[in-house]
PDB file of C-alpha atoms and ligand atoms in Angstrom:
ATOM      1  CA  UNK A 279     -19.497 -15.086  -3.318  1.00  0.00           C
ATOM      2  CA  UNK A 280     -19.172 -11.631  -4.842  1.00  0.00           C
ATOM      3  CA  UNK A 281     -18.996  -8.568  -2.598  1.00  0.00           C
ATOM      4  CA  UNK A 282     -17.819 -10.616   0.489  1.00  0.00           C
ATOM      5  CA  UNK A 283     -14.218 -11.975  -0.713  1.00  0.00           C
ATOM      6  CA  UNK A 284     -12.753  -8.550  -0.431  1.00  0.00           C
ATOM      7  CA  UNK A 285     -13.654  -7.501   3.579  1.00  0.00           C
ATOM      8  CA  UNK A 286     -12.853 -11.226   4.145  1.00  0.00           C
ATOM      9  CA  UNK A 287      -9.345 -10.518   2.979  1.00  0.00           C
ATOM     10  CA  UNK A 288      -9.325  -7.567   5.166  1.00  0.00           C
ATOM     11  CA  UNK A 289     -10.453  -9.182   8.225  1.00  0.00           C
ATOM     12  CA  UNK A 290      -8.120 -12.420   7.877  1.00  0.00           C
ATOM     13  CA  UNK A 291      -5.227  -9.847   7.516  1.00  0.00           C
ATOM     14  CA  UNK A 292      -5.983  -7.528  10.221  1.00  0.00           C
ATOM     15  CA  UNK A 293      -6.501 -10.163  12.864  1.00  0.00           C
ATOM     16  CA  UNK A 294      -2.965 -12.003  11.603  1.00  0.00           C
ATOM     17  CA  UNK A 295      -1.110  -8.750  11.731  1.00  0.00           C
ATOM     18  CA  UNK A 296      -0.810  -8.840  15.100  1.00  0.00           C
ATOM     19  CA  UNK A 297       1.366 -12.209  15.105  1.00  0.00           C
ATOM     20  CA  UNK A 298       3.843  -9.941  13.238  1.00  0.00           C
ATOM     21  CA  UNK A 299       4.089  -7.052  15.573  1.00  0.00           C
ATOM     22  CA  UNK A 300       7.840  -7.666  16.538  1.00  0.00           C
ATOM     23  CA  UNK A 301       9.090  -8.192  12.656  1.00  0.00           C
ATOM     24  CA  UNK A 302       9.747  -5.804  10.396  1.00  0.00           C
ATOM     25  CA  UNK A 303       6.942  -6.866   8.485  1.00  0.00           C
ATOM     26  CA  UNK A 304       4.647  -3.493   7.147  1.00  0.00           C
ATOM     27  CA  UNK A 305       1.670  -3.396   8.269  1.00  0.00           C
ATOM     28  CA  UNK A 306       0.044  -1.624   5.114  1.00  0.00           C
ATOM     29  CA  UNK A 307       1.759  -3.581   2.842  1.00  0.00           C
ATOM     30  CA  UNK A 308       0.487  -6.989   4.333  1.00  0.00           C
ATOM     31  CA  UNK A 309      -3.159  -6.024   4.101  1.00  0.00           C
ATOM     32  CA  UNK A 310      -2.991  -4.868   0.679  1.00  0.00           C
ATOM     33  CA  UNK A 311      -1.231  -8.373  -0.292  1.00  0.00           C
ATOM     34  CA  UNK A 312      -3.606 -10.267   1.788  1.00  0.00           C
ATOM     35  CA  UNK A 313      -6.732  -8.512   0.041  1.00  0.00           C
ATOM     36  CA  UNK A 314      -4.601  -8.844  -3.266  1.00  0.00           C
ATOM     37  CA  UNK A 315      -4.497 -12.723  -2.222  1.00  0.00           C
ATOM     38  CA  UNK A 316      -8.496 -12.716  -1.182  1.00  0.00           C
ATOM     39  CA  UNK A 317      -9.311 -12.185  -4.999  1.00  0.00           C
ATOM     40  CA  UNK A 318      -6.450 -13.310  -6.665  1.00  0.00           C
ATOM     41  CA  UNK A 319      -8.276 -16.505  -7.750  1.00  0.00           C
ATOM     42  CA  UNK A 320     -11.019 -14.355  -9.903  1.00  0.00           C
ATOM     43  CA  UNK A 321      -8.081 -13.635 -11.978  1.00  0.00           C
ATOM     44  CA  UNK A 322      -8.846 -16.292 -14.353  1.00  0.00           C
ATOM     45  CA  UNK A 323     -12.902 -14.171 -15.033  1.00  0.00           C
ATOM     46  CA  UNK A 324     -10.154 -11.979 -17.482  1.00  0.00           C
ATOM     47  CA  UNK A 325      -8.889 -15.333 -19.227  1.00  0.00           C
ATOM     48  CA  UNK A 326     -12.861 -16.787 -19.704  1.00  0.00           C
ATOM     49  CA  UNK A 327     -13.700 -13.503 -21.176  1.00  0.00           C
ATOM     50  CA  UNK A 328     -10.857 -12.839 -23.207  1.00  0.00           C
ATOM     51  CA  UNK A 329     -10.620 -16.895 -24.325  1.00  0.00           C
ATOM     52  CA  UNK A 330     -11.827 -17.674 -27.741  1.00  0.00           C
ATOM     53  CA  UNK A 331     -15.565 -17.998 -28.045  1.00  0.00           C
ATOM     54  CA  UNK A 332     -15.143 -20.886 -30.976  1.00  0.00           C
ATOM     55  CA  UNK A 333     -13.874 -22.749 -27.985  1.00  0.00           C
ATOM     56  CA  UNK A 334     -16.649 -24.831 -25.468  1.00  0.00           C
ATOM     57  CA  UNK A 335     -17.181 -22.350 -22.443  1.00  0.00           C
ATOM     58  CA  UNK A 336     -16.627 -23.401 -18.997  1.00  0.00           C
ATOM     59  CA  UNK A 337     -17.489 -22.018 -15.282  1.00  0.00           C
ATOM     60  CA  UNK A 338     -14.385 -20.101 -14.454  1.00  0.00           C
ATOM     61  CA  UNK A 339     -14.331 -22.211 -10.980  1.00  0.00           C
ATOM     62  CA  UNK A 340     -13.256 -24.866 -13.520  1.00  0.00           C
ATOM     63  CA  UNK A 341      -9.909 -23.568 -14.028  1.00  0.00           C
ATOM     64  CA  UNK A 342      -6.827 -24.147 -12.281  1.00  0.00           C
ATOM     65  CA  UNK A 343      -6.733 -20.652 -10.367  1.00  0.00           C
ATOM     66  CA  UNK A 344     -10.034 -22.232  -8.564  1.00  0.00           C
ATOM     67  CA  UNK A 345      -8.696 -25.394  -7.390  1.00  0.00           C
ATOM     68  CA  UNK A 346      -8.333 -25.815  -3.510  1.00  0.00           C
ATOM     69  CA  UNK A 347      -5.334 -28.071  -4.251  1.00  0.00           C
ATOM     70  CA  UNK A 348      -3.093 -25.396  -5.795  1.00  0.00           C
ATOM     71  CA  UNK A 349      -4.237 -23.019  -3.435  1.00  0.00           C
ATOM     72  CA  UNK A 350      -3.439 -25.222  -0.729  1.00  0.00           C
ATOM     73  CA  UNK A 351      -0.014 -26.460  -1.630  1.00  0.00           C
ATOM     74  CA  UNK A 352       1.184 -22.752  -2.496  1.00  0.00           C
ATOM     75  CA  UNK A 353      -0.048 -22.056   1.061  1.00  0.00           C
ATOM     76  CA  UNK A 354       2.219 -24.893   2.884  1.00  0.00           C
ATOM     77  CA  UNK A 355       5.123 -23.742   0.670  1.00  0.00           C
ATOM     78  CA  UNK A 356       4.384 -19.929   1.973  1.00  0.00           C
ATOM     79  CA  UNK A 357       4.098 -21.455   5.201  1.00  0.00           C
ATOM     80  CA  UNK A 358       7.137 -23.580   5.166  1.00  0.00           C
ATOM     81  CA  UNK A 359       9.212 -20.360   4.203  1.00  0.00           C
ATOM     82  CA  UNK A 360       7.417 -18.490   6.939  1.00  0.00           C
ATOM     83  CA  UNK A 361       8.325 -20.941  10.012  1.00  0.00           C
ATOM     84  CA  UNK A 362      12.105 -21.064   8.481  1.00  0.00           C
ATOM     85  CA  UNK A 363      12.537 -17.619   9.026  1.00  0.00           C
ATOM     86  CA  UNK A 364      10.979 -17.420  12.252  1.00  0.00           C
ATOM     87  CA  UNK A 365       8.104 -15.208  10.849  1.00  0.00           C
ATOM     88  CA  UNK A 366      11.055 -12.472  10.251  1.00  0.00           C
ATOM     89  CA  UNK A 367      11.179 -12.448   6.509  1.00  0.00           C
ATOM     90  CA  UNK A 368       8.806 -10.140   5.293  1.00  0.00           C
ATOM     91  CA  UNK A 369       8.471 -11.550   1.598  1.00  0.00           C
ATOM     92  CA  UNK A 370       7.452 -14.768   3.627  1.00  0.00           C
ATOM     93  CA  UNK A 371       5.181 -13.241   5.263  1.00  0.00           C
ATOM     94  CA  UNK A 372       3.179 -11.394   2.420  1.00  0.00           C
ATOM     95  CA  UNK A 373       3.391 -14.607   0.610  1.00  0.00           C
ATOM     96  CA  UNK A 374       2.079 -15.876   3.277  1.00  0.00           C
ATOM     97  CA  UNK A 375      -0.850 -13.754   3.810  1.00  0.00           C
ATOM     98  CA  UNK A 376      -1.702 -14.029  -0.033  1.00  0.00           C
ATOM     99  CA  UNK A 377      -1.682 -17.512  -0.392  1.00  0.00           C
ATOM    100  CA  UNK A 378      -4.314 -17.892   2.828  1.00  0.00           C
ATOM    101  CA  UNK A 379      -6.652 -15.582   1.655  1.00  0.00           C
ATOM    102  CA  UNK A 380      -6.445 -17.417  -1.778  1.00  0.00           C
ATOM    103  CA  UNK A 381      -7.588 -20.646  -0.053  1.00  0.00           C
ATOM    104  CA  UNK A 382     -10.381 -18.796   1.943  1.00  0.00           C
ATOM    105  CA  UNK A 383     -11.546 -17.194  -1.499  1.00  0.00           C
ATOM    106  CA  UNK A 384     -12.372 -21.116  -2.113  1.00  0.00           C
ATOM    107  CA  UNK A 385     -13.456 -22.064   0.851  1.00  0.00           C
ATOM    108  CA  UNK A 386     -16.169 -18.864   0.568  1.00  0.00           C
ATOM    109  CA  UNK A 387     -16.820 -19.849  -2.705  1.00  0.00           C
ATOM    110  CA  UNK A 388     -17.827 -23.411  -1.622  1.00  0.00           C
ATOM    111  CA  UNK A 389     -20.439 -21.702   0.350  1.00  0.00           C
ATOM    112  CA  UNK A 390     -22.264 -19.626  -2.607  1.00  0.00           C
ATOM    113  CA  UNK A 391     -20.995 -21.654  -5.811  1.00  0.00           C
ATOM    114  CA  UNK A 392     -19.689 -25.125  -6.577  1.00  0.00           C
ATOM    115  CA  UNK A 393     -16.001 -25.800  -6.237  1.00  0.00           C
ATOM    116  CA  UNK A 394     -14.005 -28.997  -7.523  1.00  0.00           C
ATOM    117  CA  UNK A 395     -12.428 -29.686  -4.341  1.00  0.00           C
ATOM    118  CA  UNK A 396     -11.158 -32.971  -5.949  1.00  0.00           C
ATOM    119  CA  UNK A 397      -9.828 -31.382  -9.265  1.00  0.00           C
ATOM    120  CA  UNK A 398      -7.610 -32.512 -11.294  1.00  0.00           C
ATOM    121  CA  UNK A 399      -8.626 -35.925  -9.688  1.00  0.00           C
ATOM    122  CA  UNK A 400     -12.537 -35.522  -9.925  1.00  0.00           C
ATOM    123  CA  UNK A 401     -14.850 -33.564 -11.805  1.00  0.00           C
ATOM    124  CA  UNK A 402     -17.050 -33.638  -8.989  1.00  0.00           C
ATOM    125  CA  UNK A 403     -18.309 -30.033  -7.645  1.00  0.00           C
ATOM    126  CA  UNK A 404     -19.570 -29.676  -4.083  1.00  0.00           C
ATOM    127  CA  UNK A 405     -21.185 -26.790  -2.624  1.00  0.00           C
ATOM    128  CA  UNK A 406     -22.710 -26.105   0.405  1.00  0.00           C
ATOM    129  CA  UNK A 407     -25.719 -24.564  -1.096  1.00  0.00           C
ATOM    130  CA  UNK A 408     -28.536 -26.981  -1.758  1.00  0.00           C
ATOM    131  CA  UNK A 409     -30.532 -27.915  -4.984  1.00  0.00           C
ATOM    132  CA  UNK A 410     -33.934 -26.220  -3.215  1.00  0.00           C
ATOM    133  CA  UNK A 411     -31.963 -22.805  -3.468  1.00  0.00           C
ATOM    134  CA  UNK A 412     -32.410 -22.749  -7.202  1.00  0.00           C
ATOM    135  CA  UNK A 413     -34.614 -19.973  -8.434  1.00  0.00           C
ATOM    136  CA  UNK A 414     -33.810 -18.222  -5.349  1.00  0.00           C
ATOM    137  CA  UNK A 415     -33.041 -14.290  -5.931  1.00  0.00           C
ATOM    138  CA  UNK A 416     -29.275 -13.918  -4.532  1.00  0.00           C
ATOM    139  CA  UNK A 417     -30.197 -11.064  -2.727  1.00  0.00           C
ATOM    140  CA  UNK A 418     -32.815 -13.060  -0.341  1.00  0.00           C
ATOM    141  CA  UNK A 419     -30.461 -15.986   0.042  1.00  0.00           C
ATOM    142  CA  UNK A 420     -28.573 -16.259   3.633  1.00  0.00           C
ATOM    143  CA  UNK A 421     -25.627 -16.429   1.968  1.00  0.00           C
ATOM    144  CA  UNK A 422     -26.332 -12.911   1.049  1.00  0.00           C
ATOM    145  CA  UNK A 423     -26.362 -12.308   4.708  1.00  0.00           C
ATOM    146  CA  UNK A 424     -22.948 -13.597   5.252  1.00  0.00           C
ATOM    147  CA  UNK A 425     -21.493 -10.960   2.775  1.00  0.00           C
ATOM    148  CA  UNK A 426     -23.324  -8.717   4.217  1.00  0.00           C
ATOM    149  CA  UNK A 427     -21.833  -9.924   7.569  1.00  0.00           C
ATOM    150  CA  UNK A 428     -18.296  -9.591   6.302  1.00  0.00           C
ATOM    151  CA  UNK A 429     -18.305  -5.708   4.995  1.00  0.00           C
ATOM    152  CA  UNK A 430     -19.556  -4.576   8.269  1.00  0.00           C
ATOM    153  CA  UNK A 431     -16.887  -6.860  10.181  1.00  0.00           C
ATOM    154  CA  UNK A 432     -14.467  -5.547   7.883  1.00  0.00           C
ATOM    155  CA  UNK A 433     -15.867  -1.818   8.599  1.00  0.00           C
ATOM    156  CA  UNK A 434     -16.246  -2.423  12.344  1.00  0.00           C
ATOM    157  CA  UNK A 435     -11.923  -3.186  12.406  1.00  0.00           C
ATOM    158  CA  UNK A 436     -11.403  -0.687   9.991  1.00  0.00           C
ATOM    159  CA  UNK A 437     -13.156   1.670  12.355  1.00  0.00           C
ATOM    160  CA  UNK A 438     -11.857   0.473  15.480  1.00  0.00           C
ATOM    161  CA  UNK A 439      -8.155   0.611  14.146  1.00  0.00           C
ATOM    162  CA  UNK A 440      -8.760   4.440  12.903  1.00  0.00           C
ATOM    163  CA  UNK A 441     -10.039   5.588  16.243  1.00  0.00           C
ATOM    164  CA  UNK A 442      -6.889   3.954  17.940  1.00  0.00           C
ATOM    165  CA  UNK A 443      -4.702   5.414  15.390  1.00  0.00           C
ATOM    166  CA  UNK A 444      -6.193   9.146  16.167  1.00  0.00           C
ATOM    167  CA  UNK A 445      -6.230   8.546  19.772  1.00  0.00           C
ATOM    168  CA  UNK A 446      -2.323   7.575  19.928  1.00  0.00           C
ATOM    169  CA  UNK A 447      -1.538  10.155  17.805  1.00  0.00           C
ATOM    170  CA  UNK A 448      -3.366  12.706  19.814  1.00  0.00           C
ATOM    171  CA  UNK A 449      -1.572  11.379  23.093  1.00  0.00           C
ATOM    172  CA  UNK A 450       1.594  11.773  21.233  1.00  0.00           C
ATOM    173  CA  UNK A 451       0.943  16.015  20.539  1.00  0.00           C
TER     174      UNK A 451
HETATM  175 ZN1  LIG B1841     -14.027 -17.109  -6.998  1.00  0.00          ZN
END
């Protein structure tokens, strides 16, 4: 996935911000962590390009910021912290937020690319794309249409939330 990860992070966030309405968690400050978290695992693209090109090059889903398992662990930790303090602590929270949106970065990848849900167990990728959609332009694939899904879900809160905002504030005057 390449355009989608982004709004997904959006959407994931603004939907969970409402479970933290009565903490003193900010509500700007957990979206930007939880888009932060939604491409946090592309971090490593700077590592393949930077690595040494004497060395043998690999699919950056091959590296450790890609694996569901550290995603996932990092996530029950966050979690963990999260249900200890009662969903009060905001630094539990945004960790919170971040590590999810990690994990659905993988679990959106799975759809588009191949993923080693196994790793560091099994080099075995999976992928819910299928050999027959080789050769296929990305832009024609329906997994385009699911990224396009995502911006305009993402744009449709976005939108909703602004027109909220102006309306309270114009009650308010
Ligand atoms: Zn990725």
């Amino acid at each position: 996935m390449i355009f989608g990860h982004l709004p997904a992070g959006y959407i994931t966030s603004k939907l969970l911000l409402k479970k933290f309405k009565n903490s003193s968690v900010n509500a700007n400050v957990f979206i930007f962590w939880g888009m932060f978290g939604a491409i946090a695992p592309d971090s490593d693209l700077f590592y393949y390009l930077l690595r040494d090109p004497s060395q043998p090059q690999h699919h950056h889903h091959k590296y450790v910021t890609h694996f569901p398992i550290f995603w996932l662990t990092l996530l029950l930790i966050s979690l963990l912290w999260l249900l200890l303090y009662h969903r009060r602590s905001q630094k539990a929270a945004l960790s919170f937020i971040f590590t999810l949106n990690g994990f659905i970065h993988i679990v959106l990848d799975t759809i588009t690319s191949h993923i080693l849900w196994l790793a560091p167990f099994m080099d075995k990728p999976f992928s819910l794309i299928t050999n027959s959609s080789k050769g296929v332009s990305y832009f024609t694939h329906w997994t385009f249409a699911l990224e396009i899904f995502l911006i305009f879900f993402a744009l449709f809160l976005w939108l909703a939330s602004s027109i909220k905002k102006t309306k309270q504030k114009n009650s308010i005057t």
